[in-house]
Amino acid sequence: MKKKLRLAVAGVLVAAGLAATAGAASFESSADKLKDVGLFQGGTAGYELDRAPTRAEAATMLVRLLGKEAEAKGLEYTAPFTDLDDWQKPYVQYLYTNKLANGASETAFEPEGKCTAQMYTTFLLRALGYSDAADGDFTYAGAVDYGKSLGLVDIANCDETNFLRDHVAAMSLTALHTGVKDGETDLLDKLVADGAVDQTKAANLQAFFKAYDAYVAVSDEMNATKMDMDMNISADVKMEGEPFMSLTMPVNLKADMDLEKMDQSKLALVGAAQMKLAAELTGEGEDSTMDMPIEMYYTNGWYYMNMQGEKMKMAMSFDDMMEQMGDMTQMPQQSEPICLIDSIETTGNKTVITYSPSGLTGMISSVLQQVGVAKEDIAMEIKDINSSLTLTDGKLTAMNMSAMLSMTVEGTTMDMSMKADYTIKALGDGVQITLPTDLDTYTDMGTMTEVEAPAAAA
């Protein structure tokens, strides 16, 4: 029973965290978008996103992204490689002629050999006009890091340890929306201008990119360092298919973030939570409802909690947390990786963004691994997620999100549906945070990593 309670509480916290951010992977929608413009094709078995890409497939994608497929198909095959199928020869010939790819040996290209994340990132950078020559822009060994610096490689679209055709689709879509070197256009627009991609076929994807840019411009307001918003989060939890717990949590969040010195940030979260526990959890033969006031603050590297008059504080360093997250914090800031978004539709003043559930699952799995949570410890699947934001007179005023997820911990499976509604009351200098005057009287409980949960909640 204690294990089930820990799982339920952890799940609600994860859901709340997911709501606040709205970010094995499956980027089928990315593959669909690429197919629509003639850049990605499946075979009799479909896209086969769950297998590793081959060197020949990567070569084909590079030629297409260079806009040279028609030219390649007109070349006579003179390259020295003797292990190519007929369909592979034009692409390898073009790359060989233009010194863009080498064989595995003088006479073997090894077309069925695996393409790595490093190799494919190199190919995409070349398609964007960057060079890995001796005096070029990047080195082959540093291709992935260079891709990250451009926003070409992000936390969602690339898995260096298990690189799949899935990631080829996601990275290629990202590349089409990435600016070419020394140009004022993205790769897709360049391919259209060069006549390599048909304008009519490209129209929907260009419209999607335009809508995404507009969405990013709006969501950047959420990166304001000062914010005041009301949140109402609700969740229903089932354990092993049986009703277990429900939660409603209306709260107000005020934040004043110092991005240079995170520990100097100020936060105030005030409201209430009502948790209804199933009879199985209470052990009393009937459901039980618990009302819990919420009063939490953060300032000067300390986290403060007022739990129904019991006032406690813990040392908690945001700066240390960011340092431990390493590479995740070094990537260029972005609202969401574009490969995670299935569609964006705007009607009047409301924009609806539909996310890829499996893509988000893959990204969250990657985040958990980077902070030390192994896949075998927590198995999570986001089954459905929808998010919308509302603009009023060009200003972000509300966000809404619903999600269904499943999580398995220590052999126990929890299913949860949740909903979160946000009303943005103020951004910027209009936000004022008032902290309690008696914070110095709160009992010191040590650091966040040292504190153990009370026995009653274990």
Short mmCIF file of C-alpha atoms in Angstrom, two decimals:
data_model
loop_
_atom_site.label_atom_id
_atom_site.label_comp_id
_atom_site.label_asym_id
_atom_site.label_seq_id
_atom_site.Cartn_x
_atom_site.Cartn_y
_atom_site.Cartn_z
CA MET A 1 0.00 0.00 0.00
CA LYS A 2 2.84 2.42 0.81
CA LYS A 3 4.43 1.70 -2.56
CA LYS A 4 1.13 2.49 -4.29
CA LEU A 5 0.81 5.77 -2.40
CA ARG A 6 4.35 6.80 -3.36
CA LEU A 7 3.61 5.96 -6.99
CA ALA A 8 0.35 7.90 -7.00
CA VAL A 9 1.89 10.99 -5.44
CA ALA A 10 4.89 10.80 -7.76
CA GLY A 11 2.58 10.49 -10.75
CA VAL A 12 0.56 13.55 -9.79
CA LEU A 13 3.77 15.55 -9.39
CA VAL A 14 5.01 14.38 -12.78
CA ALA A 15 1.70 15.38 -14.36
CA ALA A 16 1.86 18.80 -12.74
CA GLY A 17 5.38 19.21 -14.06
CA LEU A 18 4.31 18.23 -17.58
CA ALA A 19 1.53 20.77 -17.46
CA ALA A 20 3.89 23.50 -16.39
CA THR A 21 6.27 22.89 -19.32
CA ALA A 22 3.80 22.84 -22.20
CA GLY A 23 7.17 19.64 -23.69
CA ALA A 24 10.51 4.92 -27.31
CA ALA A 25 10.15 8.16 -29.43
CA SER A 26 8.08 7.92 -32.59
CA PHE A 27 8.17 10.81 -35.02
CA GLU A 28 5.76 9.47 -37.61
CA SER A 29 4.27 12.94 -38.09
CA SER A 30 7.76 14.23 -38.99
CA ALA A 31 8.10 11.42 -41.53
CA ASP A 32 4.66 12.26 -42.94
CA LYS A 33 5.63 15.91 -43.41
CA LEU A 34 8.86 14.91 -45.16
CA LYS A 35 7.03 12.47 -47.39
CA ASP A 36 4.55 15.16 -48.42
CA VAL A 37 7.40 17.22 -49.89
CA GLY A 38 9.10 14.20 -51.46
CA LEU A 39 12.07 13.92 -49.11
CA PHE A 40 11.31 10.76 -47.12
CA GLN A 41 9.92 7.49 -48.38
CA GLY A 42 9.01 4.21 -46.80
CA GLY A 43 9.06 0.78 -48.37
CA THR A 44 6.64 -2.14 -48.35
CA ALA A 45 7.09 -2.29 -44.56
CA GLY A 46 6.28 1.40 -44.09
CA TYR A 47 8.66 3.97 -42.64
CA GLU A 48 10.47 1.43 -40.42
CA LEU A 49 11.20 4.16 -37.89
CA ASP A 50 12.21 1.66 -35.23
CA ARG A 51 15.38 0.41 -36.96
CA ALA A 52 18.80 1.93 -37.50
CA PRO A 53 19.31 3.85 -40.75
CA THR A 54 21.86 2.53 -43.24
CA ARG A 55 24.73 4.43 -44.80
CA ALA A 56 23.00 4.24 -48.18
CA GLU A 57 19.77 5.69 -46.75
CA ALA A 58 21.72 8.52 -45.13
CA ALA A 59 23.48 9.22 -48.43
CA THR A 60 20.12 9.38 -50.18
CA MET A 61 18.74 11.87 -47.64
CA LEU A 62 21.81 14.10 -47.97
CA VAL A 63 21.46 14.29 -51.74
CA ARG A 64 17.76 15.12 -51.41
CA LEU A 65 18.39 17.78 -48.78
CA LEU A 66 21.07 19.28 -51.01
CA GLY A 67 18.41 19.52 -53.70
CA LYS A 68 20.50 17.41 -56.08
CA GLU A 69 18.44 14.25 -56.55
CA ALA A 70 17.56 15.00 -60.17
CA GLU A 71 21.18 15.82 -60.98
CA ALA A 72 22.40 12.66 -59.22
CA LYS A 73 20.07 10.45 -61.24
CA GLY A 74 21.58 11.82 -64.42
CA LEU A 75 25.17 10.90 -63.52
CA GLU A 76 27.10 8.00 -64.97
CA TYR A 77 28.31 5.64 -62.25
CA THR A 78 32.11 5.77 -62.09
CA ALA A 79 32.75 5.50 -58.34
CA PRO A 80 35.02 2.58 -57.32
CA PHE A 81 32.56 0.94 -54.91
CA THR A 82 31.45 -2.52 -56.02
CA ASP A 83 28.90 -3.31 -53.29
CA LEU A 84 26.04 -0.96 -54.27
CA ASP A 85 22.57 -1.81 -55.55
CA ASP A 86 21.44 0.04 -58.64
CA TRP A 87 19.14 2.40 -56.72
CA GLN A 88 22.00 3.40 -54.39
CA LYS A 89 24.53 4.24 -57.11
CA PRO A 90 23.27 7.68 -58.20
CA TYR A 91 23.30 9.06 -54.65
CA VAL A 92 26.70 7.65 -53.73
CA GLN A 93 28.09 8.79 -57.09
CA TYR A 94 26.99 12.38 -56.46
CA LEU A 95 28.51 12.42 -52.97
CA TYR A 96 31.72 10.77 -54.17
CA THR A 97 32.09 13.21 -57.06
CA ASN A 98 31.60 16.20 -54.78
CA LYS A 99 33.79 14.82 -51.97
CA LEU A 100 30.88 14.72 -49.53
CA ALA A 101 31.14 11.06 -48.49
CA ASN A 102 33.80 8.38 -48.38
CA GLY A 103 33.63 4.61 -48.63
CA ALA A 104 34.55 2.18 -45.89
CA SER A 105 37.50 1.17 -48.09
CA GLU A 106 38.75 1.90 -51.59
CA THR A 107 36.25 -0.49 -53.19
CA ALA A 108 33.48 -0.89 -50.55
CA PHE A 109 30.92 1.68 -49.46
CA GLU A 110 29.19 -0.72 -47.04
CA PRO A 111 25.71 0.60 -47.89
CA GLU A 112 24.00 -1.57 -45.27
CA GLY A 113 26.33 -0.41 -42.49
CA LYS A 114 24.72 1.60 -39.71
CA CYS A 115 24.56 5.37 -39.94
CA THR A 116 25.40 6.99 -36.59
CA ALA A 117 24.05 10.20 -35.09
CA GLN A 118 27.47 11.74 -35.67
CA MET A 119 27.44 10.82 -39.35
CA TYR A 120 23.91 12.03 -39.97
CA THR A 121 24.46 15.30 -38.14
CA THR A 122 27.51 15.83 -40.36
CA PHE A 123 25.37 15.21 -43.44
CA LEU A 124 22.71 17.68 -42.28
CA LEU A 125 25.32 20.35 -41.54
CA ARG A 126 26.71 19.89 -45.03
CA ALA A 127 23.20 20.25 -46.47
CA LEU A 128 22.94 23.57 -44.59
CA GLY A 129 26.17 24.76 -46.17
CA TYR A 130 28.58 24.15 -43.28
CA SER A 131 31.95 22.55 -43.90
CA ASP A 132 34.00 20.02 -41.96
CA ALA A 133 37.11 20.52 -44.07
CA ALA A 134 40.42 21.26 -42.35
CA ASP A 135 39.65 24.98 -42.19
CA GLY A 136 35.87 24.53 -42.02
CA ASP A 137 33.13 25.32 -39.52
CA PHE A 138 33.17 22.09 -37.50
CA THR A 139 34.93 18.77 -37.12
CA TYR A 140 33.40 15.37 -37.68
CA ALA A 141 34.09 14.48 -34.04
CA GLY A 142 32.31 17.63 -32.89
CA ALA A 143 29.40 17.48 -35.34
CA VAL A 144 26.69 16.75 -32.78
CA ASP A 145 27.83 19.53 -30.45
CA TYR A 146 27.96 21.95 -33.36
CA GLY A 147 24.48 20.84 -34.36
CA LYS A 148 23.27 21.60 -30.84
CA SER A 149 24.71 25.10 -31.04
CA LEU A 150 22.58 25.76 -34.12
CA GLY A 151 19.40 24.21 -32.71
CA LEU A 152 19.66 21.45 -35.32
CA VAL A 153 20.16 18.79 -32.63
CA ASP A 154 17.92 19.00 -29.58
CA ILE A 155 16.87 16.94 -26.59
CA ALA A 156 14.01 15.29 -28.51
CA ASN A 157 15.23 14.57 -32.02
CA CYS A 158 18.52 12.73 -31.49
CA ASP A 159 19.60 9.70 -29.44
CA GLU A 160 23.32 9.19 -29.88
CA THR A 161 23.30 5.76 -28.22
CA ASN A 162 20.39 4.29 -30.20
CA PHE A 163 20.11 6.24 -33.43
CA LEU A 164 17.10 5.20 -35.53
CA ARG A 165 15.30 6.17 -38.72
CA ASP A 166 12.90 7.78 -36.24
CA HIS A 167 15.61 10.33 -35.45
CA VAL A 168 16.50 10.73 -39.12
CA ALA A 169 12.93 11.93 -39.72
CA ALA A 170 12.90 14.24 -36.68
CA MET A 171 16.33 15.74 -37.40
CA SER A 172 15.58 16.18 -41.10
CA LEU A 173 12.37 18.08 -40.31
CA THR A 174 14.34 20.27 -37.91
CA ALA A 175 16.98 20.85 -40.62
CA LEU A 176 14.32 22.06 -43.07
CA HIS A 177 13.38 24.75 -40.56
CA THR A 178 17.02 25.68 -39.83
CA GLY A 179 18.63 28.64 -41.53
CA VAL A 180 21.27 27.88 -44.15
CA LYS A 181 24.76 29.24 -43.66
CA ASP A 182 25.27 32.80 -44.92
CA GLY A 183 21.63 33.04 -45.94
CA GLU A 184 18.40 34.68 -44.84
CA THR A 185 16.24 31.65 -45.49
CA ASP A 186 15.67 28.22 -44.04
CA LEU A 187 16.58 25.05 -45.90
CA LEU A 188 13.06 24.30 -47.11
CA ASP A 189 12.65 27.73 -48.68
CA LYS A 190 16.04 27.33 -50.35
CA LEU A 191 15.04 23.97 -51.81
CA VAL A 192 11.82 25.50 -53.13
CA ALA A 193 13.68 28.48 -54.62
CA ASP A 194 16.16 26.13 -56.27
CA GLY A 195 13.33 24.10 -57.78
CA ALA A 196 14.37 20.95 -55.88
CA VAL A 197 11.05 20.81 -53.98
CA ASP A 198 7.75 21.61 -55.67
CA GLN A 199 6.18 24.83 -54.36
CA THR A 200 2.70 23.29 -54.23
CA LYS A 201 3.92 20.27 -52.26
CA ALA A 202 5.86 22.51 -49.88
CA ALA A 203 3.00 24.92 -49.15
CA ASN A 204 1.53 23.02 -46.18
CA LEU A 205 4.91 22.53 -44.51
CA GLN A 206 5.85 26.17 -45.07
CA ALA A 207 2.55 27.17 -43.45
CA PHE A 208 3.31 24.83 -40.53
CA PHE A 209 6.75 26.43 -40.07
CA LYS A 210 5.19 29.91 -40.18
CA ALA A 211 2.60 28.92 -37.57
CA TYR A 212 5.34 27.40 -35.41
CA ASP A 213 7.38 30.62 -35.57
CA ALA A 214 4.33 32.63 -34.55
CA TYR A 215 3.68 30.22 -31.69
CA VAL A 216 7.30 30.48 -30.51
CA ALA A 217 7.09 34.27 -30.59
CA VAL A 218 4.03 34.13 -28.35
CA SER A 219 5.28 31.41 -26.03
CA ASP A 220 8.50 33.36 -25.53
CA GLU A 221 6.37 35.59 -23.33
CA MET A 222 6.25 32.64 -20.96
CA ASN A 223 10.02 33.02 -20.63
CA ALA A 224 9.44 36.35 -18.96
CA THR A 225 11.41 36.43 -15.74
CA LYS A 226 8.41 37.79 -13.85
CA MET A 227 5.03 36.09 -13.95
CA ASP A 228 1.76 35.97 -12.03
CA MET A 229 -0.71 33.25 -12.98
CA ASP A 230 -3.56 31.21 -11.56
CA MET A 231 -3.36 27.44 -12.10
CA ASN A 232 -6.04 24.82 -11.62
CA ILE A 233 -4.71 21.28 -11.90
CA SER A 234 -6.86 18.19 -11.58
CA ALA A 235 -6.02 14.51 -11.87
CA ASP A 236 -7.74 11.13 -11.62
CA VAL A 237 -5.56 8.13 -10.81
CA LYS A 238 -6.17 4.42 -11.33
CA MET A 239 -3.88 1.77 -9.88
CA GLU A 240 -3.82 -1.55 -11.72
CA GLY A 241 -7.05 -0.46 -13.43
CA GLU A 242 -8.94 0.38 -10.23
CA PRO A 243 -9.93 3.93 -9.06
CA PHE A 244 -7.39 5.05 -6.50
CA MET A 245 -7.17 8.79 -6.02
CA SER A 246 -8.38 12.12 -7.42
CA LEU A 247 -6.89 15.55 -6.91
CA THR A 248 -7.88 19.15 -7.54
CA MET A 249 -5.34 21.89 -6.92
CA PRO A 250 -6.20 25.56 -7.55
CA VAL A 251 -3.15 27.69 -6.80
CA ASN A 252 -1.58 31.03 -7.62
CA LEU A 253 2.04 31.19 -8.71
CA LYS A 254 4.14 34.33 -8.64
CA ALA A 255 7.71 34.10 -9.91
CA ASP A 256 10.62 36.50 -10.24
CA MET A 257 13.46 34.52 -11.83
CA ASP A 258 17.09 35.67 -11.89
CA LEU A 259 18.51 33.72 -14.84
CA GLU A 260 22.11 34.68 -14.04
CA LYS A 261 21.94 33.76 -10.34
CA MET A 262 19.10 31.27 -10.04
CA ASP A 263 19.39 31.04 -6.25
CA GLN A 264 18.42 34.71 -6.05
CA SER A 265 15.06 33.95 -7.65
CA LYS A 266 11.80 34.39 -5.76
CA LEU A 267 8.72 32.16 -5.94
CA ALA A 268 5.41 32.09 -4.12
CA LEU A 269 2.89 29.26 -4.56
CA VAL A 270 -0.29 29.69 -2.54
CA GLY A 271 -3.61 27.87 -2.77
CA ALA A 272 -5.17 24.58 -1.74
CA ALA A 273 -5.41 20.96 -2.75
CA GLN A 274 -8.24 18.51 -2.23
CA MET A 275 -7.35 14.83 -2.47
CA LYS A 276 -9.97 12.11 -2.50
CA LEU A 277 -8.51 8.75 -1.54
CA ALA A 278 -10.16 5.46 -2.46
CA ALA A 279 -11.19 3.08 0.30
CA GLU A 280 -8.33 0.76 -0.62
CA LEU A 281 -5.86 3.50 0.21
CA THR A 282 -7.44 4.62 3.47
CA GLY A 283 -8.04 1.09 4.75
CA GLU A 284 -11.23 2.33 6.38
CA GLY A 285 -13.76 0.80 4.00
CA GLU A 286 -14.86 4.11 2.46
CA ASP A 287 -13.44 6.97 0.44
CA SER A 288 -11.79 9.80 2.32
CA THR A 289 -11.34 13.46 1.34
CA MET A 290 -8.35 15.47 2.51
CA ASP A 291 -8.15 19.28 2.26
CA MET A 292 -4.60 20.59 2.25
CA PRO A 293 -3.66 24.28 2.22
CA ILE A 294 -0.63 25.02 0.02
CA GLU A 295 1.84 27.70 1.03
CA MET A 296 5.34 27.44 -0.43
CA TYR A 297 8.06 30.01 -1.07
CA TYR A 298 11.55 30.20 -2.48
CA THR A 299 14.16 32.90 -1.94
CA ASN A 300 17.93 33.18 -1.46
CA GLY A 301 18.54 29.45 -2.01
CA TRP A 302 15.93 28.30 0.53
CA TYR A 303 12.64 26.48 0.05
CA TYR A 304 9.95 27.31 2.65
CA MET A 305 6.77 25.37 3.46
CA ASN A 306 3.91 26.25 5.78
CA MET A 307 2.04 22.99 6.31
CA GLN A 308 -1.04 23.90 8.34
CA GLY A 309 0.99 25.96 10.76
CA GLU A 310 4.08 23.71 10.78
CA LYS A 311 6.73 25.94 9.21
CA MET A 312 9.82 24.33 7.70
CA LYS A 313 12.65 25.32 5.39
CA MET A 314 15.26 23.44 3.37
CA ALA A 315 18.37 24.58 1.54
CA MET A 316 17.80 24.10 -2.19
CA SER A 317 20.12 25.43 -4.87
CA PHE A 318 18.67 25.99 -8.34
CA ASP A 319 22.19 26.80 -9.54
CA ASP A 320 23.45 23.38 -8.41
CA MET A 321 20.50 21.64 -10.06
CA MET A 322 21.19 23.38 -13.37
CA GLU A 323 24.85 22.42 -13.17
CA GLN A 324 23.97 18.76 -12.54
CA MET A 325 21.69 18.74 -15.58
CA GLY A 326 24.75 19.47 -17.71
CA ASP A 327 24.22 19.45 -21.48
CA MET A 328 20.47 19.98 -21.16
CA THR A 329 21.06 23.55 -19.99
CA GLN A 330 23.59 24.32 -22.72
CA MET A 331 21.20 23.93 -25.65
CA PRO A 332 19.73 27.01 -27.30
CA GLN A 333 16.48 27.94 -25.59
CA GLN A 334 13.38 26.98 -27.53
CA SER A 335 9.72 26.60 -26.68
CA GLU A 336 9.38 23.03 -27.93
CA PRO A 337 11.41 21.01 -30.44
CA ILE A 338 9.48 21.28 -33.68
CA CYS A 339 9.44 17.50 -34.16
CA LEU A 340 7.24 17.15 -31.06
CA ILE A 341 4.37 19.09 -32.61
CA ASP A 342 1.91 17.30 -34.86
CA SER A 343 -0.13 20.34 -35.90
CA ILE A 344 -0.87 24.00 -35.15
CA GLU A 345 -4.26 25.49 -35.95
CA THR A 346 -5.41 29.06 -35.34
CA THR A 347 -9.03 30.20 -35.24
CA GLY A 348 -9.73 33.76 -34.21
CA ASN A 349 -7.69 34.51 -31.12
CA LYS A 350 -7.11 30.87 -30.18
CA THR A 351 -4.21 28.71 -31.29
CA VAL A 352 -4.39 24.94 -30.73
CA ILE A 353 -1.13 23.00 -30.63
CA THR A 354 -1.34 19.21 -30.86
CA TYR A 355 1.70 17.33 -29.63
CA SER A 356 3.07 13.92 -30.55
CA PRO A 357 2.40 11.74 -27.47
CA SER A 358 5.12 9.21 -28.26
CA GLY A 359 7.56 11.96 -29.14
CA LEU A 360 7.01 13.60 -25.77
CA THR A 361 7.43 10.23 -24.07
CA GLY A 362 10.81 9.82 -25.73
CA MET A 363 11.92 13.30 -24.72
CA ILE A 364 10.86 12.81 -21.11
CA SER A 365 12.67 9.47 -21.03
CA SER A 366 15.80 11.26 -22.24
CA VAL A 367 15.43 13.91 -19.54
CA LEU A 368 15.00 11.28 -16.83
CA GLN A 369 18.12 9.44 -18.00
CA GLN A 370 20.15 12.65 -17.98
CA VAL A 371 19.21 13.30 -14.36
CA GLY A 372 20.00 9.71 -13.35
CA VAL A 373 16.65 7.89 -13.60
CA ALA A 374 17.14 4.62 -15.47
CA LYS A 375 14.54 3.30 -17.90
CA GLU A 376 14.15 0.17 -15.81
CA ASP A 377 13.21 2.28 -12.75
CA ILE A 378 10.33 4.19 -14.34
CA ALA A 379 8.48 3.21 -17.52
CA MET A 380 6.28 6.06 -18.74
CA GLU A 381 3.95 6.41 -21.72
CA ILE A 382 2.02 9.53 -22.62
CA LYS A 383 -1.08 8.17 -24.34
CA ASP A 384 -2.63 11.46 -25.32
CA ILE A 385 -1.82 15.11 -24.83
CA ASN A 386 -3.49 18.26 -26.09
CA SER A 387 -2.56 21.82 -25.39
CA SER A 388 -3.93 25.19 -26.38
CA LEU A 389 -3.03 28.77 -25.69
CA THR A 390 -5.24 31.82 -25.98
CA LEU A 391 -4.17 35.27 -27.16
CA THR A 392 -6.17 38.39 -26.42
CA ASP A 393 -5.16 41.53 -28.32
CA GLY A 394 -1.86 39.84 -29.15
CA LYS A 395 -1.05 39.00 -25.54
CA LEU A 396 -0.90 35.56 -23.98
CA THR A 397 -3.72 35.33 -21.44
CA ALA A 398 -4.47 31.63 -20.95
CA MET A 399 -3.23 28.09 -21.53
CA ASN A 400 -5.03 24.78 -21.27
CA MET A 401 -3.75 21.24 -21.33
CA SER A 402 -5.12 17.73 -20.94
CA ALA A 403 -3.16 14.50 -20.88
CA MET A 404 -3.43 10.79 -20.25
CA LEU A 405 -0.36 8.91 -19.14
CA SER A 406 0.67 5.54 -17.79
CA MET A 407 3.59 4.95 -15.43
CA THR A 408 5.05 1.72 -14.09
CA VAL A 409 7.31 1.75 -11.04
CA GLU A 410 8.52 -1.38 -9.23
CA GLY A 411 6.04 -3.52 -11.15
CA THR A 412 2.98 -1.42 -10.29
CA THR A 413 1.14 0.41 -13.08
CA MET A 414 -0.67 3.69 -12.62
CA ASP A 415 -2.93 5.31 -15.23
CA MET A 416 -3.75 8.98 -14.87
CA SER A 417 -5.83 11.54 -16.70
CA MET A 418 -5.12 15.15 -15.86
CA LYS A 419 -6.13 18.62 -16.87
CA ALA A 420 -4.50 21.97 -16.25
CA ASP A 421 -5.89 25.44 -16.88
CA TYR A 422 -3.74 28.54 -16.57
CA THR A 423 -4.80 32.18 -16.49
CA ILE A 424 -1.93 34.63 -16.93
CA LYS A 425 -2.67 37.66 -14.80
CA ALA A 426 0.53 39.63 -15.34
CA LEU A 427 3.96 39.43 -16.92
CA GLY A 428 7.04 41.57 -16.40
CA ASP A 429 7.33 44.51 -14.04
CA GLY A 430 3.66 44.36 -13.12
CA VAL A 431 4.33 41.27 -11.01
CA GLN A 432 4.85 41.87 -7.31
CA ILE A 433 5.82 39.08 -4.89
CA THR A 434 5.14 39.47 -1.19
CA LEU A 435 6.94 36.96 1.03
CA PRO A 436 6.05 36.29 4.69
CA THR A 437 7.97 38.44 7.15
CA ASP A 438 8.68 35.51 9.51
CA LEU A 439 10.71 33.24 7.20
CA ASP A 440 13.63 33.42 9.64
CA THR A 441 11.52 31.52 12.19
CA TYR A 442 10.96 28.47 9.97
CA THR A 443 12.60 25.25 11.24
CA ASP A 444 15.71 24.24 9.30
CA MET A 445 15.25 20.70 7.91
CA GLY A 446 18.67 20.53 6.17
CA THR A 447 19.13 20.28 2.40
CA MET A 448 16.60 18.94 -0.08
CA THR A 449 18.65 15.78 -0.68
CA GLU A 450 19.06 15.09 3.04
CA VAL A 451 15.43 15.37 4.11
CA GLU A 452 13.49 12.11 4.40
CA ALA A 453 9.74 11.92 3.99
CA PRO A 454 7.78 11.71 7.27
CA ALA A 455 6.84 8.16 8.25
CA ALA A 456 3.14 8.81 7.70
CA ALA A 457 3.76 9.61 4.05
CA ALA A 458 6.31 6.86 3.38
#
